[in-house]
Amino acid sequence: MEQSEVVLRAIGILTQSAEWIRTANRDSDGDVGAEGGAGDGERASGAGGTGERASGEGGSGEGQIGSLLAEVFPSFTVSPESTPLEAAHAVTAAALPPMMQLIGAFTYVFAQLAEVHDSGRTDITSEELLRELALRMSRSNDAV
């Protein structure tokens, strides 16, 4: 998976997380049941590619995050004859590049959000910035 694709998926998860937090806060206040209102359910699973993969458990995002992990991490086997140390090295060798890719994607998005926050800008919300960043990443092959 290309780094720009991983960044776009990270943006989707972070964008959707704001809705997950709002829903969790409403649920803990007792204002909304587990299903949420019609408008909330539409937003959580609507257009934009941010909610379709959320799990059925109140849109917690486990499905979306799990899907990203499944796509980024390779499938590999370790020989049954491997020593524990050899098996550990095989797992590390297979897992390290995708871990770095994920960390890089979330770090890049965090740095973009932090830059706007630290500059004192109040004309754009974090959700608007994430949308803008996703559009910019989609239009070109921005290097990350």
GROMACS .gro file of N, CA, C and O in nm, residues 70-134:
model
  260
   70ALA      N    1  -0.495  -0.485   0.847
   70ALA     CA    2  -0.491  -0.605   0.763
   70ALA      C    3  -0.432  -0.574   0.625
   70ALA      O    4  -0.362  -0.657   0.567
   71GLU      N    5  -0.460  -0.454   0.574
   71GLU     CA    6  -0.408  -0.418   0.442
   71GLU      C    7  -0.261  -0.378   0.447
   71GLU      O    8  -0.188  -0.399   0.350
   72VAL      N    9  -0.216  -0.321   0.557
   72VAL     CA   10  -0.079  -0.273   0.565
   72VAL      C   11   0.017  -0.385   0.606
   72VAL      O   12   0.125  -0.397   0.550
   73PHE      N   13  -0.024  -0.467   0.702
   73PHE     CA   14   0.066  -0.572   0.750
   73PHE      C   15   0.064  -0.692   0.656
   73PHE      O   16  -0.043  -0.738   0.617
   74PRO      N   17   0.183  -0.743   0.624
   74PRO     CA   18   0.189  -0.856   0.532
   74PRO      C   19   0.153  -0.986   0.602
   74PRO      O   20   0.160  -0.998   0.724
   75SER      N   21   0.116  -1.082   0.521
   75SER     CA   22   0.096  -1.217   0.572
   75SER      C   23   0.229  -1.290   0.556
   75SER      O   24   0.295  -1.279   0.452
   76PHE      N   25   0.270  -1.360   0.658
   76PHE     CA   26   0.397  -1.432   0.650
   76PHE      C   27   0.390  -1.555   0.739
   76PHE      O   28   0.303  -1.565   0.825
   77THR      N   29   0.479  -1.647   0.713
   77THR     CA   30   0.486  -1.767   0.796
   77THR      C   31   0.625  -1.779   0.854
   77THR      O   32   0.723  -1.731   0.797
   78VAL      N   33   0.631  -1.844   0.968
   78VAL     CA   34   0.759  -1.871   1.032
   78VAL      C   35   0.775  -2.022   1.032
   78VAL      O   36   0.682  -2.096   1.067
   79SER      N   37   0.889  -2.065   0.992
   79SER     CA   38   0.916  -2.209   0.984
   79SER      C   39   0.900  -2.274   1.122
   79SER      O   40   0.947  -2.220   1.222
   80PRO      N   41   0.835  -2.388   1.125
   80PRO     CA   42   0.819  -2.458   1.254
   80PRO      C   43   0.953  -2.500   1.315
   80PRO      O   44   0.963  -2.521   1.435
   81GLU      N   45   1.055  -2.508   1.231
   81GLU     CA   46   1.187  -2.546   1.281
   81GLU      C   47   1.264  -2.426   1.336
   81GLU      O   48   1.375  -2.442   1.387
   82SER      N   49   1.209  -2.308   1.326
   82SER     CA   50   1.278  -2.188   1.374
   82SER      C   51   1.293  -2.190   1.525
   82SER      O   52   1.204  -2.235   1.597
   83THR      N   53   1.404  -2.137   1.568
   83THR     CA   54   1.422  -2.117   1.712
   83THR      C   55   1.337  -1.997   1.752
   83THR      O   56   1.296  -1.918   1.666
   84PRO      N   57   1.310  -1.980   1.878
   84PRO     CA   58   1.234  -1.861   1.921
   84PRO      C   59   1.299  -1.731   1.876
   84PRO      O   60   1.230  -1.639   1.834
   85LEU      N   61   1.430  -1.726   1.880
   85LEU     CA   62   1.499  -1.604   1.837
   85LEU      C   63   1.482  -1.581   1.687
   85LEU      O   64   1.457  -1.469   1.643
   86GLU      N   65   1.493  -1.687   1.609
   86GLU     CA   66   1.472  -1.675   1.463
   86GLU      C   67   1.329  -1.633   1.432
   86GLU      O   68   1.306  -1.552   1.343
   87ALA      N   69   1.234  -1.689   1.505
   87ALA     CA   70   1.093  -1.652   1.485
   87ALA      C   71   1.072  -1.505   1.519
   87ALA      O   72   1.003  -1.432   1.446
   88ALA      N   73   1.131  -1.460   1.628
   88ALA     CA   74   1.119  -1.319   1.667
   88ALA      C   75   1.179  -1.227   1.561
   88ALA      O   76   1.121  -1.123   1.528
   89HIS      N   77   1.293  -1.266   1.507
   89HIS     CA   78   1.356  -1.185   1.401
   89HIS      C   79   1.268  -1.182   1.275
   89HIS      O   80   1.256  -1.079   1.210
   90ALA      N   81   1.207  -1.295   1.241
   90ALA     CA   82   1.120  -1.300   1.123
   90ALA      C   83   0.998  -1.210   1.141
   90ALA      O   84   0.960  -1.137   1.049
   91VAL      N   85   0.940  -1.214   1.258
   91VAL     CA   86   0.823  -1.129   1.286
   91VAL      C   87   0.865  -0.982   1.282
   91VAL      O   88   0.796  -0.899   1.222
   92THR      N   89   0.976  -0.950   1.344
   92THR     CA   90   1.024  -0.812   1.344
   92THR      C   91   1.053  -0.763   1.202
   92THR      O   92   1.013  -0.653   1.165
   93ALA      N   93   1.119  -0.846   1.124
   93ALA     CA   94   1.152  -0.807   0.986
   93ALA      C   95   1.026  -0.784   0.903
   93ALA      O   96   1.021  -0.692   0.820
   94ALA      N   97   0.923  -0.864   0.927
   94ALA     CA   98   0.799  -0.848   0.850
   94ALA      C   99   0.715  -0.732   0.901
   94ALA      O  100   0.648  -0.664   0.823
   95ALA      N  101   0.716  -0.707   1.032
   95ALA     CA  102   0.627  -0.606   1.091
   95ALA      C  103   0.685  -0.466   1.093
   95ALA      O  104   0.610  -0.368   1.093
   96LEU      N  105   0.815  -0.453   1.096
   96LEU     CA  106   0.876  -0.320   1.111
   96LEU      C  107   0.842  -0.223   0.998
   96LEU      O  108   0.800  -0.110   1.025
   97PRO      N  109   0.856  -0.260   0.871
   97PRO     CA  110   0.823  -0.164   0.764
   97PRO      C  111   0.678  -0.114   0.770
   97PRO      O  112   0.655   0.008   0.762
   98PRO      N  113   0.577  -0.202   0.786
   98PRO     CA  114   0.441  -0.149   0.795
   98PRO      C  115   0.417  -0.065   0.920
   98PRO      O  116   0.340   0.031   0.918
   99MET      N  117   0.484  -0.102   1.031
   99MET     CA  118   0.470  -0.020   1.152
   99MET      C  119   0.525   0.120   1.127
   99MET      O  120   0.463   0.219   1.168
  100MET      N  121   0.636   0.128   1.060
  100MET     CA  122   0.695   0.259   1.030
  100MET      C  123   0.605   0.337   0.935
  100MET      O  124   0.591   0.459   0.947
  101GLN      N  125   0.542   0.268   0.841
  101GLN     CA  126   0.450   0.332   0.747
  101GLN      C  127   0.330   0.391   0.822
  101GLN      O  128   0.290   0.505   0.798
  102LEU      N  129   0.272   0.315   0.914
  102LEU     CA  130   0.159   0.365   0.992
  102LEU      C  131   0.199   0.479   1.083
  102LEU      O  132   0.130   0.581   1.092
  103ILE      N  133   0.311   0.463   1.152
  103ILE     CA  134   0.358   0.569   1.240
  103ILE      C  135   0.386   0.695   1.160
  103ILE      O  136   0.349   0.806   1.201
  104GLY      N  137   0.446   0.680   1.044
  104GLY     CA  138   0.474   0.796   0.958
  104GLY      C  139   0.347   0.866   0.914
  104GLY      O  140   0.340   0.990   0.913
  105ALA      N  141   0.245   0.790   0.878
  105ALA     CA  142   0.119   0.850   0.833
  105ALA      C  143   0.052   0.930   0.944
  105ALA      O  144   0.014   1.046   0.925
  106PHE      N  145   0.037   0.869   1.062
  106PHE     CA  146  -0.028   0.939   1.172
  106PHE      C  147   0.057   1.056   1.222
  106PHE      O  148   0.002   1.160   1.260
  107THR      N  149   0.189   1.042   1.218
  107THR     CA  150   0.277   1.151   1.259
  107THR      C  151   0.265   1.269   1.164
  107THR      O  152   0.260   1.385   1.206
  108TYR      N  153   0.259   1.240   1.034
  108TYR     CA  154   0.245   1.346   0.934
  108TYR      C  155   0.115   1.423   0.957
  108TYR      O  156   0.115   1.547   0.958
  109VAL      N  157   0.005   1.352   0.976
  109VAL     CA  158  -0.124   1.418   0.997
  109VAL      C  159  -0.121   1.498   1.127
  109VAL      O  160  -0.167   1.612   1.132
  110PHE      N  161  -0.065   1.440   1.233
  110PHE     CA  162  -0.055   1.511   1.360
  110PHE      C  163   0.026   1.640   1.343
  110PHE      O  164  -0.013   1.746   1.394
  111ALA      N  165   0.137   1.632   1.272
  111ALA     CA  166   0.221   1.750   1.252
  111ALA      C  167   0.146   1.859   1.176
  111ALA      O  168   0.161   1.978   1.209
  112GLN      N  169   0.065   1.820   1.079
  112GLN     CA  170  -0.015   1.918   1.005
  112GLN      C  171  -0.116   1.987   1.098
  112GLN      O  172  -0.133   2.109   1.094
  113LEU      N  173  -0.183   1.908   1.181
  113LEU     CA  174  -0.280   1.964   1.276
  113LEU      C  175  -0.209   2.052   1.379
  113LEU      O  176  -0.258   2.161   1.412
  114ALA      N  177  -0.095   2.007   1.429
  114ALA     CA  178  -0.022   2.084   1.530
  114ALA      C  179   0.028   2.216   1.474
  114ALA      O  180   0.024   2.318   1.544
  115GLU      N  181   0.072   2.215   1.349
  115GLU     CA  182   0.121   2.338   1.287
  115GLU      C  183   0.012   2.444   1.282
  115GLU      O  184   0.036   2.561   1.315
  116VAL      N  185  -0.107   2.406   1.242
  116VAL     CA  186  -0.219   2.500   1.236
  116VAL      C  187  -0.257   2.545   1.377
  116VAL      O  188  -0.278   2.664   1.401
  117HIS      N  189  -0.263   2.452   1.470
  117HIS     CA  190  -0.298   2.487   1.608
  117HIS      C  191  -0.196   2.583   1.666
  117HIS      O  192  -0.231   2.687   1.726
  118ASP      N  193  -0.067   2.550   1.651
  118ASP     CA  194   0.039   2.632   1.711
  118ASP      C  195   0.050   2.770   1.648
  118ASP      O  196   0.099   2.863   1.711
  119SER      N  197   0.003   2.784   1.524
  119SER     CA  198   0.008   2.915   1.458
  119SER      C  199  -0.103   3.006   1.509
  119SER      O  200  -0.105   3.125   1.476
  120GLY      N  201  -0.196   2.950   1.586
  120GLY     CA  202  -0.304   3.029   1.642
  120GLY      C  203  -0.420   3.053   1.549
  120GLY      O  204  -0.508   3.134   1.578
  121ARG      N  205  -0.423   2.981   1.438
  121ARG     CA  206  -0.534   3.000   1.343
  121ARG      C  207  -0.664   2.955   1.406
  121ARG      O  208  -0.672   2.850   1.467
  122THR      N  209  -0.766   3.036   1.388
  122THR     CA  210  -0.899   3.002   1.438
  122THR      C  211  -1.001   2.997   1.325
  122THR      O  212  -1.119   2.974   1.351
  123ASP      N  213  -0.954   3.017   1.203
  123ASP     CA  214  -1.045   3.019   1.088
  123ASP      C  215  -1.075   2.880   1.032
  123ASP      O  216  -1.154   2.867   0.939
  124ILE      N  217  -1.016   2.776   1.090
  124ILE     CA  218  -1.036   2.641   1.039
  124ILE      C  219  -1.039   2.543   1.157
  124ILE      O  220  -0.959   2.555   1.249
  125THR      N  221  -1.134   2.450   1.152
  125THR     CA  222  -1.141   2.348   1.256
  125THR      C  223  -1.049   2.232   1.217
  125THR      O  224  -1.006   2.220   1.101
  126SER      N  225  -1.023   2.144   1.313
  126SER     CA  226  -0.939   2.029   1.283
  126SER      C  227  -1.005   1.940   1.178
  126SER      O  228  -0.938   1.887   1.090
  127GLU      N  229  -1.138   1.925   1.186
  127GLU     CA  230  -1.208   1.843   1.087
  127GLU      C  231  -1.199   1.904   0.947
  127GLU      O  232  -1.181   1.832   0.848
  128GLU      N  233  -1.208   2.036   0.938
  128GLU     CA  234  -1.195   2.102   0.808
  128GLU      C  235  -1.053   2.085   0.754
  128GLU      O  236  -1.033   2.061   0.634
  129LEU      N  237  -0.954   2.096   0.843
  129LEU     CA  238  -0.816   2.078   0.801
  129LEU      C  239  -0.793   1.935   0.753
  129LEU      O  240  -0.725   1.914   0.651
  130LEU      N  241  -0.849   1.837   0.822
  130LEU     CA  242  -0.834   1.699   0.778
  130LEU      C  243  -0.896   1.677   0.640
  130LEU      O  244  -0.838   1.610   0.555
  131ARG      N  245  -1.014   1.737   0.617
  131ARG     CA  246  -1.078   1.726   0.485
  131ARG      C  247  -0.990   1.791   0.379
  131ARG      O  248  -0.971   1.736   0.270
  132GLU      N  249  -0.938   1.909   0.409
  132GLU     CA  250  -0.851   1.981   0.314
  132GLU      C  251  -0.727   1.898   0.284
  132GLU      O  252  -0.684   1.887   0.168
  133LEU      N  253  -0.669   1.840   0.386
  133LEU     CA  254  -0.549   1.758   0.368
  133LEU      C  255  -0.581   1.634   0.284
  133LEU      O  256  -0.504   1.598   0.195
  134ALA      N  257  -0.695   1.572   0.308
  134ALA     CA  258  -0.735   1.455   0.228
  134ALA      C  259  -0.754   1.493   0.082
  134ALA      O  260  -0.711   1.419  -0.007
   0.00000   0.00000   0.00000
